[in-house]
Amino acid sequence: MKALISNDDGVTASGIFAAKKAVDDLCETIIVAPETQQSGIGHALTLYEPLRVKERILKDGSLAYGVSGTPTDAVTIGLFQILEEKPDLMISGINTGFNLGQAELTTSGTIGAAIEAASFGIPTIAVSQEVTKDEIKFESGENDVDFEFAQKMLNKLAKIVLKKGLPEGIDLLNVNIPENPVDEEFEVVTLGKRMYVPVMEKRLDPRGQPYYWIGGEPYTSDKKGTDGYELKVSQKTTITPLKIDLTGDLDVLKDYLEI
């Protein structure tokens, strides 16, 4: 069995190495990931410049591939250039920082990589680790986040997925690991509204011209049973089944249009 592993934090990130370690005892692992930090890039694909692939040697001596593009680029190259056959599992992560809610989920490069693999029928897990130190969320390379519990939960879930595949109607699983977990169980939850409330900061450059930074404050109105509430308030490991099909209710639209 083989697992393709990617992320949006970069090929040398601590989280992707932790993901590899989590499933090394279950299957052969192949890491193909962006060369650099790609958070917030979503499901973007590079179409107007060439992509390059560099071989990287990880700290355990294993080979990985760094791609000069987005997470989606990395998965595409992994599937159609590096691997000779479709993998049995795809893992995106372990991301530094959670990926929660409806509003920002599709802006996540972690989810973007997962969606790309899942679109080809590959059982896929996107996994993210809550961190409270905001300054490390967007760094490339290694960090000091403790991924030990996340590895344990990923190993447990990967065993199930490799054995059973995913249930009918579910394309991928979005998993978020709390920084201080209360137990070793998965809490099955719905998506909350959002991760952050957008904050726009306007500044002036040395010539007096305005420019803007997009930031955000944590969303605090999550309801019980949603990923945001159960992760941040209950400190549980959350798991949400996701579908790629975004089609709404056809009958409602027909009635609306009086067809």
mmCIF file with all atom_site columns, C-alpha atoms in Angstrom, residues 78-155:
data_model
loop_
_atom_site.group_PDB
_atom_site.id
_atom_site.type_symbol
_atom_site.label_atom_id
_atom_site.label_alt_id
_atom_site.label_comp_id
_atom_site.label_asym_id
_atom_site.label_entity_id
_atom_site.label_seq_id
_atom_site.pdbx_PDB_ins_code
_atom_site.Cartn_x
_atom_site.Cartn_y
_atom_site.Cartn_z
_atom_site.occupancy
_atom_site.B_iso_or_equiv
_atom_site.pdbx_formal_charge
_atom_site.auth_seq_id
_atom_site.auth_comp_id
_atom_site.auth_asym_id
_atom_site.auth_atom_id
_atom_site.pdbx_PDB_model_num
ATOM 1  C CA . GLY A 1 78  ? 2.780   13.476 -7.523  1.00 0.00 ? 78  GLY A CA 1
ATOM 2  C CA . LEU A 1 79  ? -0.127  11.636 -9.112  1.00 0.00 ? 79  LEU A CA 1
ATOM 3  C CA . PHE A 1 80  ? 0.810   12.012 -12.758 1.00 0.00 ? 80  PHE A CA 1
ATOM 4  C CA . GLN A 1 81  ? 4.616   12.185 -12.808 1.00 0.00 ? 81  GLN A CA 1
ATOM 5  C CA . ILE A 1 82  ? 6.152   10.658 -9.691  1.00 0.00 ? 82  ILE A CA 1
ATOM 6  C CA . LEU A 1 83  ? 3.803   7.826  -8.736  1.00 0.00 ? 83  LEU A CA 1
ATOM 7  C CA . GLU A 1 84  ? 3.323   4.971  -11.163 1.00 0.00 ? 84  GLU A CA 1
ATOM 8  C CA . GLU A 1 85  ? -0.153  4.137  -9.877  1.00 0.00 ? 85  GLU A CA 1
ATOM 9  C CA . LYS A 1 86  ? -2.899  5.733  -7.834  1.00 0.00 ? 86  LYS A CA 1
ATOM 10 C CA . PRO A 1 87  ? -2.101  5.657  -4.102  1.00 0.00 ? 87  PRO A CA 1
ATOM 11 C CA . ASP A 1 88  ? -4.333  3.918  -1.564  1.00 0.00 ? 88  ASP A CA 1
ATOM 12 C CA . LEU A 1 89  ? -4.423  7.012  0.649   1.00 0.00 ? 89  LEU A CA 1
ATOM 13 C CA . MET A 1 90  ? -3.659  10.709 0.451   1.00 0.00 ? 90  MET A CA 1
ATOM 14 C CA . ILE A 1 91  ? -2.799  12.803 3.517   1.00 0.00 ? 91  ILE A CA 1
ATOM 15 C CA . SER A 1 92  ? -2.651  16.594 3.481   1.00 0.00 ? 92  SER A CA 1
ATOM 16 C CA . GLY A 1 93  ? -0.856  17.966 6.540   1.00 0.00 ? 93  GLY A CA 1
ATOM 17 C CA . ILE A 1 94  ? -0.202  17.898 9.359   1.00 0.00 ? 94  ILE A CA 1
ATOM 18 C CA . ASN A 1 95  ? -0.930  21.614 9.023   1.00 0.00 ? 95  ASN A CA 1
ATOM 19 C CA . THR A 1 96  ? 0.389   24.091 11.592  1.00 0.00 ? 96  THR A CA 1
ATOM 20 C CA . GLY A 1 97  ? -2.862  25.770 12.656  1.00 0.00 ? 97  GLY A CA 1
ATOM 21 C CA . PHE A 1 98  ? -6.439  24.556 12.450  1.00 0.00 ? 98  PHE A CA 1
ATOM 22 C CA . ASN A 1 99  ? -8.692  24.535 9.353   1.00 0.00 ? 99  ASN A CA 1
ATOM 23 C CA . LEU A 1 100 ? -12.257 25.094 10.470  1.00 0.00 ? 100 LEU A CA 1
ATOM 24 C CA . GLY A 1 101 ? -15.612 26.382 9.285   1.00 0.00 ? 101 GLY A CA 1
ATOM 25 C CA . GLN A 1 102 ? -17.367 27.004 6.012   1.00 0.00 ? 102 GLN A CA 1
ATOM 26 C CA . ALA A 1 103 ? -16.076 30.439 5.056   1.00 0.00 ? 103 ALA A CA 1
ATOM 27 C CA . GLU A 1 104 ? -12.327 29.899 4.901   1.00 0.00 ? 104 GLU A CA 1
ATOM 28 C CA . LEU A 1 105 ? -12.135 26.190 4.221   1.00 0.00 ? 105 LEU A CA 1
ATOM 29 C CA . THR A 1 106 ? -11.706 26.572 0.464   1.00 0.00 ? 106 THR A CA 1
ATOM 30 C CA . THR A 1 107 ? -8.969  29.192 0.931   1.00 0.00 ? 107 THR A CA 1
ATOM 31 C CA . SER A 1 108 ? -6.859  26.612 2.771   1.00 0.00 ? 108 SER A CA 1
ATOM 32 C CA . GLY A 1 109 ? -3.995  25.138 0.781   1.00 0.00 ? 109 GLY A CA 1
ATOM 33 C CA . THR A 1 110 ? -4.231  22.077 3.021   1.00 0.00 ? 110 THR A CA 1
ATOM 34 C CA . ILE A 1 111 ? -7.808  21.494 1.908   1.00 0.00 ? 111 ILE A CA 1
ATOM 35 C CA . GLY A 1 112 ? -6.921  22.447 -1.676  1.00 0.00 ? 112 GLY A CA 1
ATOM 36 C CA . ALA A 1 113 ? -4.369  19.633 -1.861  1.00 0.00 ? 113 ALA A CA 1
ATOM 37 C CA . ALA A 1 114 ? -6.871  17.229 -0.298  1.00 0.00 ? 114 ALA A CA 1
ATOM 38 C CA . ILE A 1 115 ? -9.636  18.178 -2.731  1.00 0.00 ? 115 ILE A CA 1
ATOM 39 C CA . GLU A 1 116 ? -7.340  17.596 -5.702  1.00 0.00 ? 116 GLU A CA 1
ATOM 40 C CA . ALA A 1 117 ? -6.522  14.059 -4.584  1.00 0.00 ? 117 ALA A CA 1
ATOM 41 C CA . ALA A 1 118 ? -10.099 13.291 -3.580  1.00 0.00 ? 118 ALA A CA 1
ATOM 42 C CA . SER A 1 119 ? -11.349 14.411 -6.995  1.00 0.00 ? 119 SER A CA 1
ATOM 43 C CA . PHE A 1 120 ? -9.602  11.348 -8.439  1.00 0.00 ? 120 PHE A CA 1
ATOM 44 C CA . GLY A 1 121 ? -11.337 8.988  -6.039  1.00 0.00 ? 121 GLY A CA 1
ATOM 45 C CA . ILE A 1 122 ? -8.426  8.641  -3.631  1.00 0.00 ? 122 ILE A CA 1
ATOM 46 C CA . PRO A 1 123 ? -9.436  8.238  0.038   1.00 0.00 ? 123 PRO A CA 1
ATOM 47 C CA . THR A 1 124 ? -8.133  11.474 1.558   1.00 0.00 ? 124 THR A CA 1
ATOM 48 C CA . ILE A 1 125 ? -7.471  12.887 5.016   1.00 0.00 ? 125 ILE A CA 1
ATOM 49 C CA . ALA A 1 126 ? -6.746  16.565 5.664   1.00 0.00 ? 126 ALA A CA 1
ATOM 50 C CA . VAL A 1 127 ? -5.311  16.992 9.147   1.00 0.00 ? 127 VAL A CA 1
ATOM 51 C CA . SER A 1 128 ? -4.427  20.146 11.062  1.00 0.00 ? 128 SER A CA 1
ATOM 52 C CA . GLN A 1 129 ? -2.987  20.899 14.500  1.00 0.00 ? 129 GLN A CA 1
ATOM 53 C CA . GLU A 1 130 ? -4.239  23.790 16.657  1.00 0.00 ? 130 GLU A CA 1
ATOM 54 C CA . VAL A 1 131 ? -1.453  26.160 17.751  1.00 0.00 ? 131 VAL A CA 1
ATOM 55 C CA . THR A 1 132 ? -1.731  29.229 19.935  1.00 0.00 ? 132 THR A CA 1
ATOM 56 C CA . LYS A 1 133 ? 1.499   30.888 18.808  1.00 0.00 ? 133 LYS A CA 1
ATOM 57 C CA . ASP A 1 134 ? 0.270   32.825 15.779  1.00 0.00 ? 134 ASP A CA 1
ATOM 58 C CA . GLU A 1 135 ? 3.769   33.763 14.647  1.00 0.00 ? 135 GLU A CA 1
ATOM 59 C CA . ILE A 1 136 ? 4.630   30.188 13.592  1.00 0.00 ? 136 ILE A CA 1
ATOM 60 C CA . LYS A 1 137 ? 1.504   29.498 11.533  1.00 0.00 ? 137 LYS A CA 1
ATOM 61 C CA . PHE A 1 138 ? 2.938   30.949 8.350   1.00 0.00 ? 138 PHE A CA 1
ATOM 62 C CA . GLU A 1 139 ? 6.582   29.932 8.686   1.00 0.00 ? 139 GLU A CA 1
ATOM 63 C CA . SER A 1 140 ? 8.339   27.562 6.308   1.00 0.00 ? 140 SER A CA 1
ATOM 64 C CA . GLY A 1 141 ? 10.496  24.715 7.548   1.00 0.00 ? 141 GLY A CA 1
ATOM 65 C CA . GLU A 1 142 ? 10.746  23.181 10.984  1.00 0.00 ? 142 GLU A CA 1
ATOM 66 C CA . ASN A 1 143 ? 9.000   24.442 14.109  1.00 0.00 ? 143 ASN A CA 1
ATOM 67 C CA . ASP A 1 144 ? 8.686   23.373 17.744  1.00 0.00 ? 144 ASP A CA 1
ATOM 68 C CA . VAL A 1 145 ? 5.024   22.247 17.631  1.00 0.00 ? 145 VAL A CA 1
ATOM 69 C CA . ASP A 1 146 ? 4.391   18.955 19.440  1.00 0.00 ? 146 ASP A CA 1
ATOM 70 C CA . PHE A 1 147 ? 2.769   16.697 16.839  1.00 0.00 ? 147 PHE A CA 1
ATOM 71 C CA . GLU A 1 148 ? 2.959   13.501 18.907  1.00 0.00 ? 148 GLU A CA 1
ATOM 72 C CA . PHE A 1 149 ? -0.763  13.318 19.725  1.00 0.00 ? 149 PHE A CA 1
ATOM 73 C CA . ALA A 1 150 ? -1.692  14.300 16.160  1.00 0.00 ? 150 ALA A CA 1
ATOM 74 C CA . GLN A 1 151 ? 0.482   11.455 14.869  1.00 0.00 ? 151 GLN A CA 1
ATOM 75 C CA . LYS A 1 152 ? -1.297  8.996  17.135  1.00 0.00 ? 152 LYS A CA 1
ATOM 76 C CA . MET A 1 153 ? -4.753  10.118 15.952  1.00 0.00 ? 153 MET A CA 1
ATOM 77 C CA . LEU A 1 154 ? -3.696  10.147 12.299  1.00 0.00 ? 154 LEU A CA 1
ATOM 78 C CA . ASN A 1 155 ? -2.318  6.622  12.613  1.00 0.00 ? 155 ASN A CA 1
#
